[in-house]
mmCIF file of C-alpha atoms in Angstrom:
data_model
loop_
_atom_site.group_PDB
_atom_site.id
_atom_site.type_symbol
_atom_site.label_atom_id
_atom_site.label_comp_id
_atom_site.label_asym_id
_atom_site.label_seq_id
_atom_site.Cartn_x
_atom_site.Cartn_y
_atom_site.Cartn_z
ATOM 1 C CA MET Z 1 -29.054 -49.117 32.528
ATOM 2 C CA ASN Z 2 -28.984 -45.272 32.549
ATOM 3 C CA LEU Z 3 -25.422 -43.759 32.770
ATOM 4 C CA ARG Z 4 -26.627 -40.118 32.708
ATOM 5 C CA VAL Z 5 -25.084 -38.167 35.559
ATOM 6 C CA PRO Z 6 -27.620 -35.891 36.847
ATOM 7 C CA HIS Z 7 -25.484 -32.838 38.045
ATOM 8 C CA ILE Z 8 -24.025 -32.391 34.537
ATOM 9 C CA GLY Z 9 -26.477 -30.526 32.619
ATOM 10 C CA PRO Z 10 -26.634 -28.987 29.073
ATOM 11 C CA TRP Z 11 -24.710 -25.831 30.265
ATOM 12 C CA PHE Z 12 -21.535 -28.165 31.075
ATOM 13 C CA ARG Z 13 -21.707 -29.770 27.631
ATOM 14 C CA ARG Z 14 -21.892 -26.305 25.933
ATOM 15 C CA PHE Z 15 -19.083 -25.006 28.228
ATOM 16 C CA ALA Z 16 -16.977 -28.081 27.287
ATOM 17 C CA ALA Z 17 -17.799 -27.604 23.533
ATOM 18 C CA LEU Z 18 -16.654 -23.884 23.684
ATOM 19 C CA GLY Z 19 -13.486 -24.845 25.487
ATOM 20 C CA LEU Z 20 -12.674 -27.314 22.665
ATOM 21 C CA LEU Z 21 -13.472 -24.758 19.991
ATOM 22 C CA GLY Z 22 -11.241 -22.090 21.771
ATOM 23 C CA VAL Z 23 -8.158 -24.650 22.176
ATOM 24 C CA GLY Z 24 -8.587 -25.667 18.313
ATOM 25 C CA GLY Z 25 -8.709 -21.821 17.421
ATOM 26 C CA ALA Z 26 -5.478 -21.102 19.506
ATOM 27 C CA VAL Z 27 -3.865 -24.040 17.705
ATOM 28 C CA LEU Z 28 -4.736 -22.800 14.215
ATOM 29 C CA THR Z 29 -3.889 -19.121 14.902
ATOM 30 C CA GLY Z 30 -0.512 -20.198 16.114
ATOM 31 C CA CYS Z 31 0.340 -21.496 12.526
ATOM 32 C CA ASP Z 32 2.130 -19.227 10.130
ATOM 33 C CA ARG Z 33 1.673 -19.608 6.351
ATOM 34 C CA HIS Z 34 5.592 -19.473 6.043
ATOM 35 C CA GLY Z 35 8.570 -19.286 8.523
ATOM 36 C CA GLU Z 36 11.073 -16.475 8.209
ATOM 37 C CA ASP Z 37 13.964 -18.939 7.723
ATOM 38 C CA GLU Z 38 11.783 -20.759 5.079
ATOM 39 C CA VAL Z 39 11.220 -17.673 3.079
ATOM 40 C CA ARG Z 40 14.835 -16.406 3.269
ATOM 41 C CA ALA Z 41 16.285 -19.940 2.231
ATOM 42 C CA ALA Z 42 13.898 -19.996 -0.773
ATOM 43 C CA LEU Z 43 14.639 -16.619 -1.884
ATOM 44 C CA GLU Z 44 18.419 -16.962 -1.521
ATOM 45 C CA ARG Z 45 18.271 -19.716 -4.304
ATOM 46 C CA TRP Z 46 17.478 -16.968 -6.743
ATOM 47 C CA PHE Z 47 18.570 -13.652 -5.390
ATOM 48 C CA TYR Z 48 21.447 -12.122 -3.480
ATOM 49 C CA LEU Z 49 19.843 -11.024 -0.270
ATOM 50 C CA GLY Z 50 20.873 -8.593 2.280
ATOM 51 C CA ASP Z 51 19.167 -7.887 5.553
ATOM 52 C CA ALA Z 52 15.423 -8.414 6.100
ATOM 53 C CA THR Z 53 13.677 -5.116 6.460
ATOM 54 C CA TYR Z 54 10.060 -6.625 7.044
ATOM 55 C CA PHE Z 55 8.678 -9.972 7.883
ATOM 56 C CA ALA Z 56 5.198 -10.833 8.862
ATOM 57 C CA SER Z 57 3.096 -14.037 8.541
ATOM 58 C CA ASN Z 58 0.006 -15.642 9.859
ATOM 59 C CA SER Z 59 -2.163 -18.516 8.832
ATOM 60 C CA THR Z 60 -3.456 -16.838 5.593
ATOM 61 C CA CYS Z 61 -0.714 -14.691 4.301
ATOM 62 C CA THR Z 62 3.015 -13.949 4.338
ATOM 63 C CA ALA Z 63 4.882 -10.687 3.293
ATOM 64 C CA ALA Z 64 8.573 -10.053 3.498
ATOM 65 C CA MET Z 65 11.052 -7.463 2.279
ATOM 66 C CA TYR Z 66 14.920 -7.931 1.935
ATOM 67 C CA LYS Z 67 17.576 -5.492 0.812
ATOM 68 C CA ALA Z 68 18.944 -6.791 -2.464
ATOM 69 C CA GLN Z 69 22.900 -7.079 -2.740
ATOM 70 C CA SER Z 70 22.696 -7.187 -6.612
ATOM 71 C CA PHE Z 71 20.633 -6.029 -9.450
ATOM 72 C CA ASP Z 72 21.091 -9.515 -10.946
ATOM 73 C CA VAL Z 73 19.231 -12.756 -10.152
ATOM 74 C CA LYS Z 74 21.279 -16.015 -9.671
ATOM 75 C CA SER Z 75 21.653 -18.391 -12.517
ATOM 76 C CA SER Z 76 19.406 -20.938 -10.694
ATOM 77 C CA LEU Z 77 16.542 -18.640 -11.588
ATOM 78 C CA ARG Z 78 15.770 -18.886 -15.343
ATOM 79 C CA THR Z 79 14.140 -15.553 -16.176
ATOM 80 C CA GLU Z 80 12.497 -15.340 -19.539
ATOM 81 C CA ASN Z 81 11.949 -12.259 -21.711
ATOM 82 C CA SER Z 82 8.467 -13.266 -22.993
ATOM 83 C CA VAL Z 83 5.316 -14.034 -21.206
ATOM 84 C CA GLU Z 84 4.789 -17.287 -23.310
ATOM 85 C CA ALA Z 85 8.408 -18.413 -22.435
ATOM 86 C CA ALA Z 86 7.777 -17.814 -18.729
ATOM 87 C CA ILE Z 87 4.470 -19.495 -18.836
ATOM 88 C CA TYR Z 88 6.234 -22.496 -20.525
ATOM 89 C CA GLY Z 89 8.832 -22.485 -17.917
ATOM 90 C CA TYR Z 90 6.132 -22.548 -15.179
ATOM 91 C CA LYS Z 91 4.478 -25.494 -16.717
ATOM 92 C CA GLN Z 92 7.919 -27.304 -16.582
ATOM 93 C CA SER Z 93 9.107 -26.255 -13.091
ATOM 94 C CA GLY Z 94 6.408 -24.523 -11.270
ATOM 95 C CA THR Z 95 8.305 -21.196 -11.378
ATOM 96 C CA PHE Z 96 7.174 -18.292 -13.560
ATOM 97 C CA ALA Z 97 9.997 -15.750 -13.820
ATOM 98 C CA LEU Z 98 9.951 -12.726 -16.318
ATOM 99 C CA GLN Z 99 12.330 -9.857 -16.737
ATOM 100 C CA ARG Z 100 11.935 -7.822 -20.032
ATOM 101 C CA ALA Z 101 13.054 -4.189 -20.348
ATOM 102 C CA GLY Z 102 10.289 -1.880 -20.724
ATOM 103 C CA ILE Z 103 7.526 -4.268 -19.287
ATOM 104 C CA THR Z 104 6.477 -3.682 -15.719
ATOM 105 C CA PRO Z 105 5.895 -6.585 -13.436
ATOM 106 C CA ASP Z 106 2.241 -5.197 -13.494
ATOM 107 C CA GLN Z 107 2.004 -5.444 -17.242
ATOM 108 C CA ALA Z 108 3.707 -8.790 -17.264
ATOM 109 C CA PHE Z 109 1.056 -10.101 -14.649
ATOM 110 C CA LEU Z 110 -1.643 -8.641 -16.924
ATOM 111 C CA ASP Z 111 -0.157 -10.516 -19.973
ATOM 112 C CA ALA Z 112 0.120 -13.661 -17.974
ATOM 113 C CA MET Z 113 -3.522 -13.405 -16.875
ATOM 114 C CA ASN Z 114 -4.583 -13.011 -20.540
ATOM 115 C CA ALA Z 115 -2.558 -15.859 -21.822
ATOM 116 C CA ASP Z 116 -3.144 -18.499 -18.903
ATOM 117 C CA ARG Z 117 -6.048 -17.492 -16.824
ATOM 118 C CA PRO Z 118 -5.333 -20.055 -13.964
ATOM 119 C CA LEU Z 119 -1.906 -19.010 -13.549
ATOM 120 C CA GLY Z 120 -2.876 -15.301 -13.638
ATOM 121 C CA VAL Z 121 -5.432 -16.049 -10.925
ATOM 122 C CA LEU Z 122 -2.810 -17.762 -8.758
ATOM 123 C CA ILE Z 123 -0.410 -14.752 -8.999
ATOM 124 C CA GLN Z 124 -3.172 -12.340 -8.291
ATOM 125 C CA ALA Z 125 -4.203 -14.225 -5.098
ATOM 126 C CA ALA Z 126 -0.739 -14.345 -3.885
ATOM 127 C CA GLY Z 127 -0.232 -10.689 -4.458
ATOM 128 C CA LEU Z 128 -3.584 -9.531 -3.227
ATOM 129 C CA GLU Z 129 -3.820 -11.731 -0.234
ATOM 130 C CA GLY Z 130 -0.251 -11.334 0.612
ATOM 131 C CA LYS Z 131 -0.966 -7.569 1.045
ATOM 132 C CA ASN Z 132 -3.029 -8.519 4.231
ATOM 133 C CA CYS Z 133 0.428 -8.992 5.933
ATOM 134 C CA MET Z 134 1.905 -5.768 4.808
ATOM 135 C CA ASP Z 135 2.255 -2.616 6.729
ATOM 136 C CA GLU Z 136 2.300 0.838 4.952
ATOM 137 C CA THR Z 137 6.042 0.884 4.045
ATOM 138 C CA ILE Z 138 6.027 -2.596 2.462
ATOM 139 C CA THR Z 139 2.822 -1.844 0.577
ATOM 140 C CA SER Z 140 4.356 1.400 -0.780
ATOM 141 C CA ALA Z 141 7.404 -0.611 -2.045
ATOM 142 C CA PHE Z 142 5.212 -3.393 -3.397
ATOM 143 C CA HIS Z 143 3.280 -0.929 -5.632
ATOM 144 C CA TYR Z 144 6.514 0.866 -6.508
ATOM 145 C CA ALA Z 145 8.133 -2.433 -7.623
ATOM 146 C CA LEU Z 146 4.897 -3.395 -9.733
ATOM 147 C CA SER Z 147 5.546 -0.145 -11.888
ATOM 148 C CA ASN Z 148 9.193 -0.505 -12.347
ATOM 149 C CA PRO Z 149 9.936 -1.423 -16.113
ATOM 150 C CA GLU Z 150 13.239 -2.903 -14.993
ATOM 151 C CA GLY Z 151 11.887 -5.159 -12.298
ATOM 152 C CA VAL Z 152 11.828 -8.854 -12.080
ATOM 153 C CA ILE Z 153 8.474 -10.797 -11.455
ATOM 154 C CA VAL Z 154 8.493 -14.323 -10.220
ATOM 155 C CA PHE Z 155 5.636 -16.672 -9.148
ATOM 156 C CA ASP Z 156 6.555 -19.939 -7.355
ATOM 157 C CA LYS Z 157 3.934 -22.613 -7.239
ATOM 158 C CA ASP Z 158 5.269 -24.474 -4.265
ATOM 159 C CA LEU Z 159 5.408 -21.172 -2.072
ATOM 160 C CA GLY Z 160 2.238 -19.790 -3.627
ATOM 161 C CA ALA Z 161 4.198 -16.603 -3.604
ATOM 162 C CA LEU Z 162 4.739 -13.563 -5.872
ATOM 163 C CA ILE Z 163 8.225 -12.204 -5.652
ATOM 164 C CA MET Z 164 9.632 -9.028 -7.158
ATOM 165 C CA LEU Z 165 13.129 -7.597 -7.343
ATOM 166 C CA ASP Z 166 13.045 -4.055 -7.961
ATOM 167 C CA PRO Z 167 16.432 -2.801 -9.018
ATOM 168 C CA ARG Z 168 15.740 0.955 -8.414
ATOM 169 C CA THR Z 169 15.130 0.453 -4.744
ATOM 170 C CA ARG Z 170 17.237 -2.624 -4.294
ATOM 171 C CA LEU Z 171 14.526 -4.495 -2.482
ATOM 172 C CA VAL Z 172 13.169 -8.093 -2.966
ATOM 173 C CA ILE Z 173 9.524 -8.397 -1.923
ATOM 174 C CA PHE Z 174 7.691 -11.450 -1.050
ATOM 175 C CA ALA Z 175 3.873 -11.790 -0.937
ATOM 176 C CA SER Z 176 2.002 -15.015 -0.298
ATOM 177 C CA GLY Z 177 -1.622 -15.755 0.321
ATOM 178 C CA GLY Z 178 -4.655 -17.584 -1.176
ATOM 179 C CA ALA Z 179 -5.029 -21.121 -2.099
#
């Protein structure tokens, strides 16, 4: 018994396959890495946030920037003053947090990379790939925060995010991307 329908040829099968790919692509592109409310809620655990000045997310990256209401972090975020202690904290809680006078977040990242390569790669991926969701303004603020020797650098494993508090500009910057 032949169940082949003669008027449905290879062109129809190709058309149907393309249609399924298109629907699948539309579903995938509709998914953001993080939602705006999710990012704000996560950051409010650790920082005193004001208004959001920037938010963008797609399936591969998220970038956000908030005004900081305080130079201080909340007590729920345990910041360390040495890379070794911050790495130990990361291994215990999944959060790397460092604030040490005279050490920029950029230098803290390099020190973390040298001390714990897998952690350093995660921090690097979050920052570099998170930049794909940034416009010129947040990119400039991101680079400025990296160079502030009074800044706070945080990496959260669950969010896959690099977060910085820049006391000079009173901004909290969030970047996420990668694995």
